[in-house]
mmCIF file of C-alpha atoms (C1' of nucleotides) in Angstrom:
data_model
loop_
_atom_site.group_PDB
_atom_site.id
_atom_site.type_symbol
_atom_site.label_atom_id
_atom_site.label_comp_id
_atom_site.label_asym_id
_atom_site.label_seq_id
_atom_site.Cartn_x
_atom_site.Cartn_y
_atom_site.Cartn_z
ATOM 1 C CA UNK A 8 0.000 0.000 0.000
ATOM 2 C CA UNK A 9 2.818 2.481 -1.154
ATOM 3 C CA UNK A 10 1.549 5.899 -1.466
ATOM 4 C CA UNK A 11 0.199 6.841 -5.220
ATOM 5 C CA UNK A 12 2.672 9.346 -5.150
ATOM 6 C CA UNK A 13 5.433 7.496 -4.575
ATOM 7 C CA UNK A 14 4.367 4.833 -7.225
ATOM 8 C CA UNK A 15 4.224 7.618 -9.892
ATOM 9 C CA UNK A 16 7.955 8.495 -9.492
ATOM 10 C CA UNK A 17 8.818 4.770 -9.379
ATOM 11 C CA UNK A 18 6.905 4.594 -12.811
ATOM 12 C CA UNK A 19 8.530 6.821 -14.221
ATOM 13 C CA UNK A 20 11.882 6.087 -13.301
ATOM 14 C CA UNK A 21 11.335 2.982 -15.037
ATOM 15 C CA UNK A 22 10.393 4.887 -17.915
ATOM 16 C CA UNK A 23 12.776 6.387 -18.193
ATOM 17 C CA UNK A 24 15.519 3.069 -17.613
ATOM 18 C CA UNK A 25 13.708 1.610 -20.086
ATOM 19 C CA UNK A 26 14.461 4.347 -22.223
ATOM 20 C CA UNK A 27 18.120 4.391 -21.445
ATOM 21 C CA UNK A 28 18.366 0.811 -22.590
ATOM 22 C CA UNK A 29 16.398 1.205 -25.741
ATOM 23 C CA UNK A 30 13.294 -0.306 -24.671
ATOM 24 C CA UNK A 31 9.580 0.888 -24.327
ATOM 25 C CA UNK A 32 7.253 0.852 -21.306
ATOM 26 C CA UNK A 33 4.221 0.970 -23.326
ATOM 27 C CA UNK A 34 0.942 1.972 -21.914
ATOM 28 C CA UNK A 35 0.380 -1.410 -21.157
ATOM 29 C CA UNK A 36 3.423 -2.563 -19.600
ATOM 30 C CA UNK A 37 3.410 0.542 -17.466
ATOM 31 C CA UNK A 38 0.095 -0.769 -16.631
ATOM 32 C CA UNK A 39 1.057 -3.897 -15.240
ATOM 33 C CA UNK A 40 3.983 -2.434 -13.778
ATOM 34 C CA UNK A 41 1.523 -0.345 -11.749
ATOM 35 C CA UNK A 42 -0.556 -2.704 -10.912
ATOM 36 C CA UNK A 43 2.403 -5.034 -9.169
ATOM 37 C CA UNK A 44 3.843 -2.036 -7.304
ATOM 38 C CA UNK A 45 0.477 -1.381 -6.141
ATOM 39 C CA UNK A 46 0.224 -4.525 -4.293
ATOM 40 C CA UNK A 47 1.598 -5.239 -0.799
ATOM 41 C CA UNK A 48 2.382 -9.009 -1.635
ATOM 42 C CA UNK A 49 3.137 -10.880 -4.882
ATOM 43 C CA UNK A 50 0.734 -10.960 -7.331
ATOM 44 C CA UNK A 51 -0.041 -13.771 -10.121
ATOM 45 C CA UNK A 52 -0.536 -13.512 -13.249
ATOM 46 C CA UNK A 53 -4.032 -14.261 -12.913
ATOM 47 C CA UNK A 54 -4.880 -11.865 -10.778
ATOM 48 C CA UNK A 55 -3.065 -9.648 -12.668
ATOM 49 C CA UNK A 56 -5.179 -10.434 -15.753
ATOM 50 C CA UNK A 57 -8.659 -9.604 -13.850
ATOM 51 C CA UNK A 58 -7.409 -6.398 -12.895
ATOM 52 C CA UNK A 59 -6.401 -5.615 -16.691
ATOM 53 C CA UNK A 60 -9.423 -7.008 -17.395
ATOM 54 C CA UNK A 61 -11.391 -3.919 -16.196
ATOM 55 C CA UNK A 62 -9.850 -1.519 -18.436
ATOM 56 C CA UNK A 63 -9.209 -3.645 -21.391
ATOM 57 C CA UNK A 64 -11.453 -6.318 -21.740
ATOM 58 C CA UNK A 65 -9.528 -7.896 -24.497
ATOM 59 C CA UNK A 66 -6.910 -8.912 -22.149
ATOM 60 C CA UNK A 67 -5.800 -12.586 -22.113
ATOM 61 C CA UNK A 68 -3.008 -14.554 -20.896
ATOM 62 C CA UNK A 69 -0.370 -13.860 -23.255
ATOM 63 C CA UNK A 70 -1.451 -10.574 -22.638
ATOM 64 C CA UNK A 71 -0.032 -10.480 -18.955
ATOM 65 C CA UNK A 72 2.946 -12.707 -19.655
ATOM 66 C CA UNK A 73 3.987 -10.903 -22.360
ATOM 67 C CA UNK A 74 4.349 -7.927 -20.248
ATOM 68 C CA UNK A 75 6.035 -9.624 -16.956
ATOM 69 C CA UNK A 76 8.013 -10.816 -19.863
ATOM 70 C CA UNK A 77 9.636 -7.636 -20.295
ATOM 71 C CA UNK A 78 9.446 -6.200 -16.881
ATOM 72 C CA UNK A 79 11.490 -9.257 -15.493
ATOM 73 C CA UNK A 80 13.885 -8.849 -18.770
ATOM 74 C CA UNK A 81 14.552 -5.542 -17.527
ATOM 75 C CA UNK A 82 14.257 -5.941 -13.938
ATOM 76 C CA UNK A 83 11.811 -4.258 -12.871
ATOM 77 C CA UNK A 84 10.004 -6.653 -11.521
ATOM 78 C CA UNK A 85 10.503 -9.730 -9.970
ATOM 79 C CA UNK A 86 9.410 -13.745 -9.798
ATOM 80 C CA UNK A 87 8.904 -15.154 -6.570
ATOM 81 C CA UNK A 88 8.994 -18.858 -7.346
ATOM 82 C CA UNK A 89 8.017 -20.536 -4.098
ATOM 83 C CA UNK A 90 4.504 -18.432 -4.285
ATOM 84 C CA UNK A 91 4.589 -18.455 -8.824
ATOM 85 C CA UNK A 92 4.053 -14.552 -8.222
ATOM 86 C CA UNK A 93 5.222 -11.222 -9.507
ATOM 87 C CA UNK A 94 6.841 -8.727 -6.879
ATOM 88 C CA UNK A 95 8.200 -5.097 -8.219
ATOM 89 C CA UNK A 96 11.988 -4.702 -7.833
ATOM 90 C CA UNK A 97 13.177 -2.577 -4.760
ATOM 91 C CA UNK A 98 16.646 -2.619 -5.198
ATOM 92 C CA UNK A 99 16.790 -0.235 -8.016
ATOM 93 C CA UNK A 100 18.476 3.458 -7.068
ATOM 94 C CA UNK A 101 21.022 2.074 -4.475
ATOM 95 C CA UNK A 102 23.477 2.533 -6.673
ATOM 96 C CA UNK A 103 22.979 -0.345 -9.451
ATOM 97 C CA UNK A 104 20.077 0.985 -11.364
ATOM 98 C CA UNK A 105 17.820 -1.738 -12.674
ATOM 99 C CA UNK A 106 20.255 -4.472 -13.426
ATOM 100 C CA UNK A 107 18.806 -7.179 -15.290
ATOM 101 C CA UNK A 108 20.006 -10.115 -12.566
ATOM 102 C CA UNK A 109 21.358 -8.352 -9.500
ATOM 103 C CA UNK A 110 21.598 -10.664 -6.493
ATOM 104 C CA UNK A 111 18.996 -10.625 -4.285
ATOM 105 C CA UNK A 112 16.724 -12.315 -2.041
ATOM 106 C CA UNK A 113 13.255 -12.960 -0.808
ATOM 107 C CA UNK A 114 11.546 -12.925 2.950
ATOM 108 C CA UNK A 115 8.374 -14.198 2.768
ATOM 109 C CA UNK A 116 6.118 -13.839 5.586
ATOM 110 C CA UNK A 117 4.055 -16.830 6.392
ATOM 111 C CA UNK A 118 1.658 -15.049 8.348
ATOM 112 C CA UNK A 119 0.541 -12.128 6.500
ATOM 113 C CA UNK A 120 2.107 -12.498 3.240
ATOM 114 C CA UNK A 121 4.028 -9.626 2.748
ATOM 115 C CA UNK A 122 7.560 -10.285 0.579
ATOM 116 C CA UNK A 123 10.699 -7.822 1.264
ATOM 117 C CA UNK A 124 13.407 -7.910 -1.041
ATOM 118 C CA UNK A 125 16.764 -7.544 0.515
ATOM 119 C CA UNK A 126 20.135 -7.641 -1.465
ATOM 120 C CA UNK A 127 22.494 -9.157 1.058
ATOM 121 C CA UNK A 128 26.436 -9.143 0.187
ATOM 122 C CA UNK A 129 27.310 -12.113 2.233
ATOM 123 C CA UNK A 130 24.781 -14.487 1.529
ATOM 124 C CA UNK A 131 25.339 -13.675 -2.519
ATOM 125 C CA UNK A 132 29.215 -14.235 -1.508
ATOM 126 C CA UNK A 133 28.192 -17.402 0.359
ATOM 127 C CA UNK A 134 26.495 -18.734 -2.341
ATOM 128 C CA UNK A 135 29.198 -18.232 -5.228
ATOM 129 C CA UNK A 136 31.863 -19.763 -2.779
ATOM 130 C CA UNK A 137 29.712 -22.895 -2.567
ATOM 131 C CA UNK A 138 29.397 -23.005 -6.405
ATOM 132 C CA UNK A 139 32.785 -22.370 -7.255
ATOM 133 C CA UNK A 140 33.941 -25.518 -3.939
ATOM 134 C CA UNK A 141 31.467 -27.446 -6.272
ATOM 135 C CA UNK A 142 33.005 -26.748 -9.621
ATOM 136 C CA UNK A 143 30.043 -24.608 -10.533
ATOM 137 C CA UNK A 144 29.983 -21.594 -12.529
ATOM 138 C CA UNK A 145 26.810 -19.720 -10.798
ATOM 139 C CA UNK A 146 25.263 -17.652 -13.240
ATOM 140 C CA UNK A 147 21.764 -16.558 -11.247
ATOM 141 C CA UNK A 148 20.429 -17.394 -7.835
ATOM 142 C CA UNK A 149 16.989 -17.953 -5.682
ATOM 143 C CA UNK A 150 16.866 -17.336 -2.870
ATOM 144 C CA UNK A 151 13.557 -17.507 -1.014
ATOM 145 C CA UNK A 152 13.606 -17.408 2.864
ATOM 146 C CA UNK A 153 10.189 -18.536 4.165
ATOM 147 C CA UNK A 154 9.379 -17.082 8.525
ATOM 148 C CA UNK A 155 7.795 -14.670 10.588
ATOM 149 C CA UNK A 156 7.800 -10.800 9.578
ATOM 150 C CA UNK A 157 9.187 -8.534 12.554
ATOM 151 C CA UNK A 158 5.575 -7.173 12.588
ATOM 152 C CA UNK A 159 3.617 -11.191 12.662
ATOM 153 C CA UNK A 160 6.543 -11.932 14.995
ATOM 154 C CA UNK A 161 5.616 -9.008 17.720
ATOM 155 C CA UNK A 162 2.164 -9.114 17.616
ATOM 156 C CA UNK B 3 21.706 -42.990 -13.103
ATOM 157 C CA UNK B 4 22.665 -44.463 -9.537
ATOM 158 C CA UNK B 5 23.034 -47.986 -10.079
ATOM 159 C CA UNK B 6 20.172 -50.093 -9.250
ATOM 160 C CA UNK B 7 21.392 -51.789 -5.590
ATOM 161 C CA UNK B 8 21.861 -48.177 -4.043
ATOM 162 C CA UNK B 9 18.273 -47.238 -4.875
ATOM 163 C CA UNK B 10 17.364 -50.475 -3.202
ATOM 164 C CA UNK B 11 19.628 -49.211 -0.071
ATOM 165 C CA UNK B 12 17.774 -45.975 -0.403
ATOM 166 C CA UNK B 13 14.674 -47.196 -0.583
ATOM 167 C CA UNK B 14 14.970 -49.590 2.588
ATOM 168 C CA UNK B 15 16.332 -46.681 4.673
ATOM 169 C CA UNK B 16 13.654 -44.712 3.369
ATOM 170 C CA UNK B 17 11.292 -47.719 4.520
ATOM 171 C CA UNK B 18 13.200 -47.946 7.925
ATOM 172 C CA UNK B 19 13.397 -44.004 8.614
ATOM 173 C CA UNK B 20 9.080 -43.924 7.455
ATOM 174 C CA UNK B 21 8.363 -46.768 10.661
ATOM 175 C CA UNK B 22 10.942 -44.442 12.723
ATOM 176 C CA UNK B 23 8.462 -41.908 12.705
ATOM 177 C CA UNK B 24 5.239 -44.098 12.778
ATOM 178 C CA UNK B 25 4.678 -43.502 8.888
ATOM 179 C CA UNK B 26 4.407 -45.864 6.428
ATOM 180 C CA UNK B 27 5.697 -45.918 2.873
ATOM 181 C CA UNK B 28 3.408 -47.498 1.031
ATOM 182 C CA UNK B 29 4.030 -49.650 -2.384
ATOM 183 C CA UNK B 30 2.588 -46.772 -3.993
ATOM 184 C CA UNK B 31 4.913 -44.250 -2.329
ATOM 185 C CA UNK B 32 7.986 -46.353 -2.515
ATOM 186 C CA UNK B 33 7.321 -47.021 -6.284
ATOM 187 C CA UNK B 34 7.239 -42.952 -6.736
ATOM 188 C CA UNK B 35 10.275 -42.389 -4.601
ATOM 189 C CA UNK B 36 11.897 -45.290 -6.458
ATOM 190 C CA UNK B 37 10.840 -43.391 -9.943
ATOM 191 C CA UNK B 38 12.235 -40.241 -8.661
ATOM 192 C CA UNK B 39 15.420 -41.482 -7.377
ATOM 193 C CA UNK B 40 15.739 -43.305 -10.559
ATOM 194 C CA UNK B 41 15.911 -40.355 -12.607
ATOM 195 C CA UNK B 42 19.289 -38.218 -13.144
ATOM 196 C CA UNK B 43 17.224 -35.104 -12.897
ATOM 197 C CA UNK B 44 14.068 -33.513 -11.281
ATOM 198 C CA UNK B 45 11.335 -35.126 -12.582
ATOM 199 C CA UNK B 46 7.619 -33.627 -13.164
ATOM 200 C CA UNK B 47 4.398 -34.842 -10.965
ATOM 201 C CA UNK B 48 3.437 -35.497 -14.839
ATOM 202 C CA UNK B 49 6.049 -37.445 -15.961
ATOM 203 C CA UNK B 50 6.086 -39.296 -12.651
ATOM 204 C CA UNK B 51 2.057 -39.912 -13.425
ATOM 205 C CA UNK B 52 2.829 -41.446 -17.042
ATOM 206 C CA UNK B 53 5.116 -43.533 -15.811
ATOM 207 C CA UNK B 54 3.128 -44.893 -12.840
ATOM 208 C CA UNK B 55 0.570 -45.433 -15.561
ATOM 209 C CA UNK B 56 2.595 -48.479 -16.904
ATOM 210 C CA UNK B 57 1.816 -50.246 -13.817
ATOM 211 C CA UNK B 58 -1.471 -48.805 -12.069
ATOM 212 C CA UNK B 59 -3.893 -47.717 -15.005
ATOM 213 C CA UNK B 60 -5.964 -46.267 -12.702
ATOM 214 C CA UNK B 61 -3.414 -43.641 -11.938
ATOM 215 C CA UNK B 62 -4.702 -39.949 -11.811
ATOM 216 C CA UNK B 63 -3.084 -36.624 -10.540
ATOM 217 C CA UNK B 64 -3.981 -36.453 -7.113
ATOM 218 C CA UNK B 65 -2.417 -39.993 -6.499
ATOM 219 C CA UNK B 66 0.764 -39.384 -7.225
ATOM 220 C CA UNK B 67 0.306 -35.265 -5.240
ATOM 221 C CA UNK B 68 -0.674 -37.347 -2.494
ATOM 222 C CA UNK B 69 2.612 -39.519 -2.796
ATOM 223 C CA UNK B 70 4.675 -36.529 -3.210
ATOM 224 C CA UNK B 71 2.967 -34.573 -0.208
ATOM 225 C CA UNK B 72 3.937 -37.402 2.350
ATOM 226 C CA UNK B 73 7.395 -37.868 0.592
ATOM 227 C CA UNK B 74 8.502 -33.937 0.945
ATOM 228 C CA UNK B 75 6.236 -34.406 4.367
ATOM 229 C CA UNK B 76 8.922 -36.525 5.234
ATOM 230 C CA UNK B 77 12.243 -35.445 4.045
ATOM 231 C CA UNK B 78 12.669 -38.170 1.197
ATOM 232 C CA UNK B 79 12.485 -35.828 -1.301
ATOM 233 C CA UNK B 80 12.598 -32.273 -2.100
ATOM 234 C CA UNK B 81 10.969 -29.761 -4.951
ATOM 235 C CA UNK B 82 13.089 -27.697 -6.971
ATOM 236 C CA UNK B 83 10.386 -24.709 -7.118
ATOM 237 C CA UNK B 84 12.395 -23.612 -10.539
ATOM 238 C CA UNK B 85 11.291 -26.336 -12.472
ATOM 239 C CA UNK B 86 8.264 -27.416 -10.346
ATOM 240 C CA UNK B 87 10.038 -31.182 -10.093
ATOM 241 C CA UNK B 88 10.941 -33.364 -7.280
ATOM 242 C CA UNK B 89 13.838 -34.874 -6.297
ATOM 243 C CA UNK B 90 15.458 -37.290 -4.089
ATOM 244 C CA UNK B 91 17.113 -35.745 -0.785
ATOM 245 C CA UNK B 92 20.553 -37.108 -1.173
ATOM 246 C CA UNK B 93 21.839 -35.387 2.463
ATOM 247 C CA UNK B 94 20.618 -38.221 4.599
ATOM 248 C CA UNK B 95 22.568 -40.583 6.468
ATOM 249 C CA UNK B 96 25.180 -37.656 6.725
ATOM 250 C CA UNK B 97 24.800 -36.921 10.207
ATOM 251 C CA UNK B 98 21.105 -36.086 10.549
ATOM 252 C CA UNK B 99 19.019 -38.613 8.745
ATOM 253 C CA UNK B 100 15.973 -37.684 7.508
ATOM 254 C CA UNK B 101 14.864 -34.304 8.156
ATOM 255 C CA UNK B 102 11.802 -32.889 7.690
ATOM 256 C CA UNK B 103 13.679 -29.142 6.975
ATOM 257 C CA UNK B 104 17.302 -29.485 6.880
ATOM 258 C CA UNK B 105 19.301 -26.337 4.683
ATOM 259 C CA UNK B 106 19.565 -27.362 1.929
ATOM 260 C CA UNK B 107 20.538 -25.693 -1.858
ATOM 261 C CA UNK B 108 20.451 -26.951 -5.289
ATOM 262 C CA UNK B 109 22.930 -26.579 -8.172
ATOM 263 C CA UNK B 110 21.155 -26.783 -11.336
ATOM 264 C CA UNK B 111 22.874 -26.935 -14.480
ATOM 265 C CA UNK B 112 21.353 -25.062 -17.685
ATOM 266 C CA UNK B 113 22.664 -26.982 -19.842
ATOM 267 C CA UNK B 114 22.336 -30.774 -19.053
ATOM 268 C CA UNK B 115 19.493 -30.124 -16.110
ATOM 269 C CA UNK B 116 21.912 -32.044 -14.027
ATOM 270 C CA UNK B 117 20.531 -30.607 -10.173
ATOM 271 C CA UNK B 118 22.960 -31.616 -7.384
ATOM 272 C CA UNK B 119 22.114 -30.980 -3.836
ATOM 273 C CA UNK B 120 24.234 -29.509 -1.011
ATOM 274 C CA UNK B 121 24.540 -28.775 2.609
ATOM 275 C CA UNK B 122 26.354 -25.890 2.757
ATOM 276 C CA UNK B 123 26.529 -24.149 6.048
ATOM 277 C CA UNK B 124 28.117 -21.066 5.552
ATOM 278 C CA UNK B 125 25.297 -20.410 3.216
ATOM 279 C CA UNK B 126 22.465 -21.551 5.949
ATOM 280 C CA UNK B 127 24.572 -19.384 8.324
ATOM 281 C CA UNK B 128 24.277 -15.966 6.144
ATOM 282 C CA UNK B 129 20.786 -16.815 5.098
ATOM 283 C CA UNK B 130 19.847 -16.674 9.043
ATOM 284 C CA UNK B 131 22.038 -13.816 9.859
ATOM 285 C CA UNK B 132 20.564 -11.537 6.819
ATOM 286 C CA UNK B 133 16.767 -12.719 8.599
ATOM 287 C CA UNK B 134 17.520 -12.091 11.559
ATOM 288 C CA UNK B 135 19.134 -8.323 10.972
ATOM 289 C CA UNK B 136 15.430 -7.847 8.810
ATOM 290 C CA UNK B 137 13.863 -8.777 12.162
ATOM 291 C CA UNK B 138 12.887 -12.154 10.403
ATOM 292 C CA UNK B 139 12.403 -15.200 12.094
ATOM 293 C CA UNK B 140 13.199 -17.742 8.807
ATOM 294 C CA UNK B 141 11.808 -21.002 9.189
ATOM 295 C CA UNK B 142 12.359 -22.466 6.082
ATOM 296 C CA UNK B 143 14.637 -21.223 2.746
ATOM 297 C CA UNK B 144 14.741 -22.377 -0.842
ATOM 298 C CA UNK B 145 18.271 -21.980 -2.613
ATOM 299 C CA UNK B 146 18.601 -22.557 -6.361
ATOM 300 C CA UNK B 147 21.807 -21.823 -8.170
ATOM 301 C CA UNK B 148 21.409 -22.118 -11.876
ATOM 302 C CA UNK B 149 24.635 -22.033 -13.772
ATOM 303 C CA UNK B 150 26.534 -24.620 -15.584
ATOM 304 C CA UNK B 151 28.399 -27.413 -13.908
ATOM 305 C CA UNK B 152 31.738 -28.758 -13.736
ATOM 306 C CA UNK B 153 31.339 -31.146 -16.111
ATOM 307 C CA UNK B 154 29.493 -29.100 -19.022
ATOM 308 C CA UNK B 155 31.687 -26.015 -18.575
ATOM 309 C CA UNK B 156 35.112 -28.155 -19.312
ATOM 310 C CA UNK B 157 33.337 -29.768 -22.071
ATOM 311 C "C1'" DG C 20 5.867 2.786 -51.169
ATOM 312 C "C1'" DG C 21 7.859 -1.695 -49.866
ATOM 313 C "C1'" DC C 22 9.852 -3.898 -45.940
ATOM 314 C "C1'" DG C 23 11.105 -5.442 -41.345
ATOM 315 C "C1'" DT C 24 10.194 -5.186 -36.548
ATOM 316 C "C1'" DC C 25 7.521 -4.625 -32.668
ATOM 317 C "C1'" DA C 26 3.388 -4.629 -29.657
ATOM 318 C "C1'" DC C 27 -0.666 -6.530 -29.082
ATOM 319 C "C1'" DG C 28 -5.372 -9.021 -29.978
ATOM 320 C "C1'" DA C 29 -7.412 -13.472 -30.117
ATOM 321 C "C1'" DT C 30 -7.981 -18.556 -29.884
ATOM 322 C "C1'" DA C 31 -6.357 -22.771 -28.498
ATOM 323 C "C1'" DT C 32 -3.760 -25.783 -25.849
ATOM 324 C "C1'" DA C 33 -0.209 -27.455 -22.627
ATOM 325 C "C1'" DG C 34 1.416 -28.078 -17.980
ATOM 326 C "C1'" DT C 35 0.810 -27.922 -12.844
ATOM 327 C "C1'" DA C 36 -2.064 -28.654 -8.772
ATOM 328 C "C1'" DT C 37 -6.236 -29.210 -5.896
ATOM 329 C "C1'" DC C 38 -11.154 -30.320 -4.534
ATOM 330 C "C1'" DA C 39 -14.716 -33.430 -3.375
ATOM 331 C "C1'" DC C 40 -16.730 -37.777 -2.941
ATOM 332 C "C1'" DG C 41 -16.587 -42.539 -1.924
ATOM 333 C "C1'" DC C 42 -14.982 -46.959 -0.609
ATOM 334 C "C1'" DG C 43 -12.435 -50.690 1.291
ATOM 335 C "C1'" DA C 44 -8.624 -52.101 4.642
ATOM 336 C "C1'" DC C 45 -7.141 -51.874 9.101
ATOM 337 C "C1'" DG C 46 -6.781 -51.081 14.161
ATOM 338 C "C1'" DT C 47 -9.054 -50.197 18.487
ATOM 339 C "C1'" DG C 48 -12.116 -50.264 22.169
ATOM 340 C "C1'" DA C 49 -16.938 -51.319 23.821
ATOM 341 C "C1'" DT D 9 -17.606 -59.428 17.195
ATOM 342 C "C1'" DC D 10 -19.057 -55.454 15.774
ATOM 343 C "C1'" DA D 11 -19.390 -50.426 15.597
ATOM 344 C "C1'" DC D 12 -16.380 -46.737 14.854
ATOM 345 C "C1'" DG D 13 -12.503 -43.875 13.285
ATOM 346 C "C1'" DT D 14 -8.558 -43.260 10.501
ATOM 347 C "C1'" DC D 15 -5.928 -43.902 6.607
ATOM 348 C "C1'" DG D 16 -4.725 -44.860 1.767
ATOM 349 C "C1'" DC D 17 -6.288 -44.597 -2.450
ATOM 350 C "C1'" DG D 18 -9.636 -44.596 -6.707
ATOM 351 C "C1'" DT D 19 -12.237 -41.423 -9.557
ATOM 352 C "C1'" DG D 20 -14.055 -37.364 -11.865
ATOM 353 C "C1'" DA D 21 -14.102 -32.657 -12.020
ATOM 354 C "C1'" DT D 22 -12.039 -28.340 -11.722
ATOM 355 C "C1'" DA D 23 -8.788 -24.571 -10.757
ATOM 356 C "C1'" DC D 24 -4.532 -22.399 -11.551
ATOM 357 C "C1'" DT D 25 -0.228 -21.343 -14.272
ATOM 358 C "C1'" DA D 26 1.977 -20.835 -18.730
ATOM 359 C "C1'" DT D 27 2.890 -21.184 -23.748
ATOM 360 C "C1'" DA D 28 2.013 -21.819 -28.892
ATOM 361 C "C1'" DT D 29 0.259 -19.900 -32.927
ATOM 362 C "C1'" DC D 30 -1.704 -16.846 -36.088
ATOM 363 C "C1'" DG D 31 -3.209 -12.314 -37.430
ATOM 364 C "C1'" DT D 32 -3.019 -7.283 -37.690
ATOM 365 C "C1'" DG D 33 -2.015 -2.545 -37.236
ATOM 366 C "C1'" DA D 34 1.653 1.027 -36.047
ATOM 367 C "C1'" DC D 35 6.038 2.619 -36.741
ATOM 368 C "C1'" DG D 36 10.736 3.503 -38.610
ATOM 369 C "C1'" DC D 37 13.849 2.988 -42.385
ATOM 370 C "C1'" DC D 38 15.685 3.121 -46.649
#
DNA sequence: GGCGTCACGATATAGTATCACGCGACGTGA
DNA sequence: TCACGTCGCGTGATACTATATCGTGACGCC
């Protein structure tokens, strides 16, 4: 429940990466965008759909996925695999920008849903040491940590 | 492609570890562990269904989700929740038999599928010290390391 | 103006997972 | 021994997630 306002600027900062890397948020990519970052937990596609649904009636399922498509191609958005849902990136503006794979990672509460996104040095660094002891060349990692929000966990 | 008498072995500690805990593994669920040990790679409920289909005709979807629930239920296998397959828990018998939640993180190869599991603590140990500093009581995390392994990348 | 690419509409289908009902096997205690 | 409860599983339907395929209109580029 991030203020509108707030949203807006986060919109249009993807605009305008978008922009820098030669690609187009089109009305309806923007859209869906919006409509991710709107929500307190993950979305699914599905979900998604009904809510496009309302403005463009037309909308089916290649609809949606072609648009996560590109927001997850350009990282502005996320897939959290343990719940098959969409999240909006976070990390972008600390000093990467919207990299297409930076590290990151997922707490998701079990109580009330809500999914942070935290981009935490060591456990990235943990995680390539372990790959490299196995003789693996890590190219992309998920990481989904599954608990008790501070807030669930207080109350 | 574990040769045949270690899937035995696995499948009568699997047997042995079920009575441990008052379960029982079934024909039914020791022919799906058997099929999912038996395979070099995760394999699909699907796949595992067409294949059960050779012996029990009567085979449907929920019987082998039910198979799979008590399997994960019970530590014998695990999902890889990138490719929505199972696989067999190879970190048993290492110390702390068969747990119901033990870290755990998977390798997975992009090229040959190959998914290798591993126990690696200094990755469990970041993963709870980036919760905890979030205020996050983890319970549970999925790791999945996509890459390419040792053996396709000196290929 | 012809051409390629891109974004999207529209229909169909594939792949993953669960619900709901019922029934027979088994153990337990009256 | 029989009534009862639980468990494992059969069976059919359905929900949820994702992709394939074809068409079409908009746009930029020589």
């Amino acid at each position: 429940m991030t203020a509108t306002i707030s949203r807006e600027q986060q919109l249009n900062e993807a605009e305008a990466a978008c922009l820098r890397r030669g690609a187009k948020l089109t009305p309806l990519r923007r859209q869906v965008l919006d409509l991710i970052l709107a929500s307190d937990s993950p979305v699914g596609a599905y979900a998604l759909l009904d809510r496009l649904k309302a403005d463009r009636p037309g909308a089916a399922p290649p609809t949606v996925y072609r648009a996560l498509d590109f927001l997850l191609e350009h990282g502005l958005i996320h897939k959290v695999e343990r719940l098959n849902a969409f999240i909006g990136c976070t990390e972008s503006g600390h000093g990467h920008g919207h990299d297409h794979d930076h590290p990151h990672q997922f707490l998701i509460c079990r109580r009330c849903g809500a999914t942070v996104e935290i981009a935490d040095h060591a456990v990235a660094d943990a995680i390539a040491a372990a790959a490299t002891r196995a003789g693996f060349t890590a190219v992309e990692a998920t990481v989904e940590i599954e608990g008790i929000c501070a807030r669930c966990g207080t109350a």
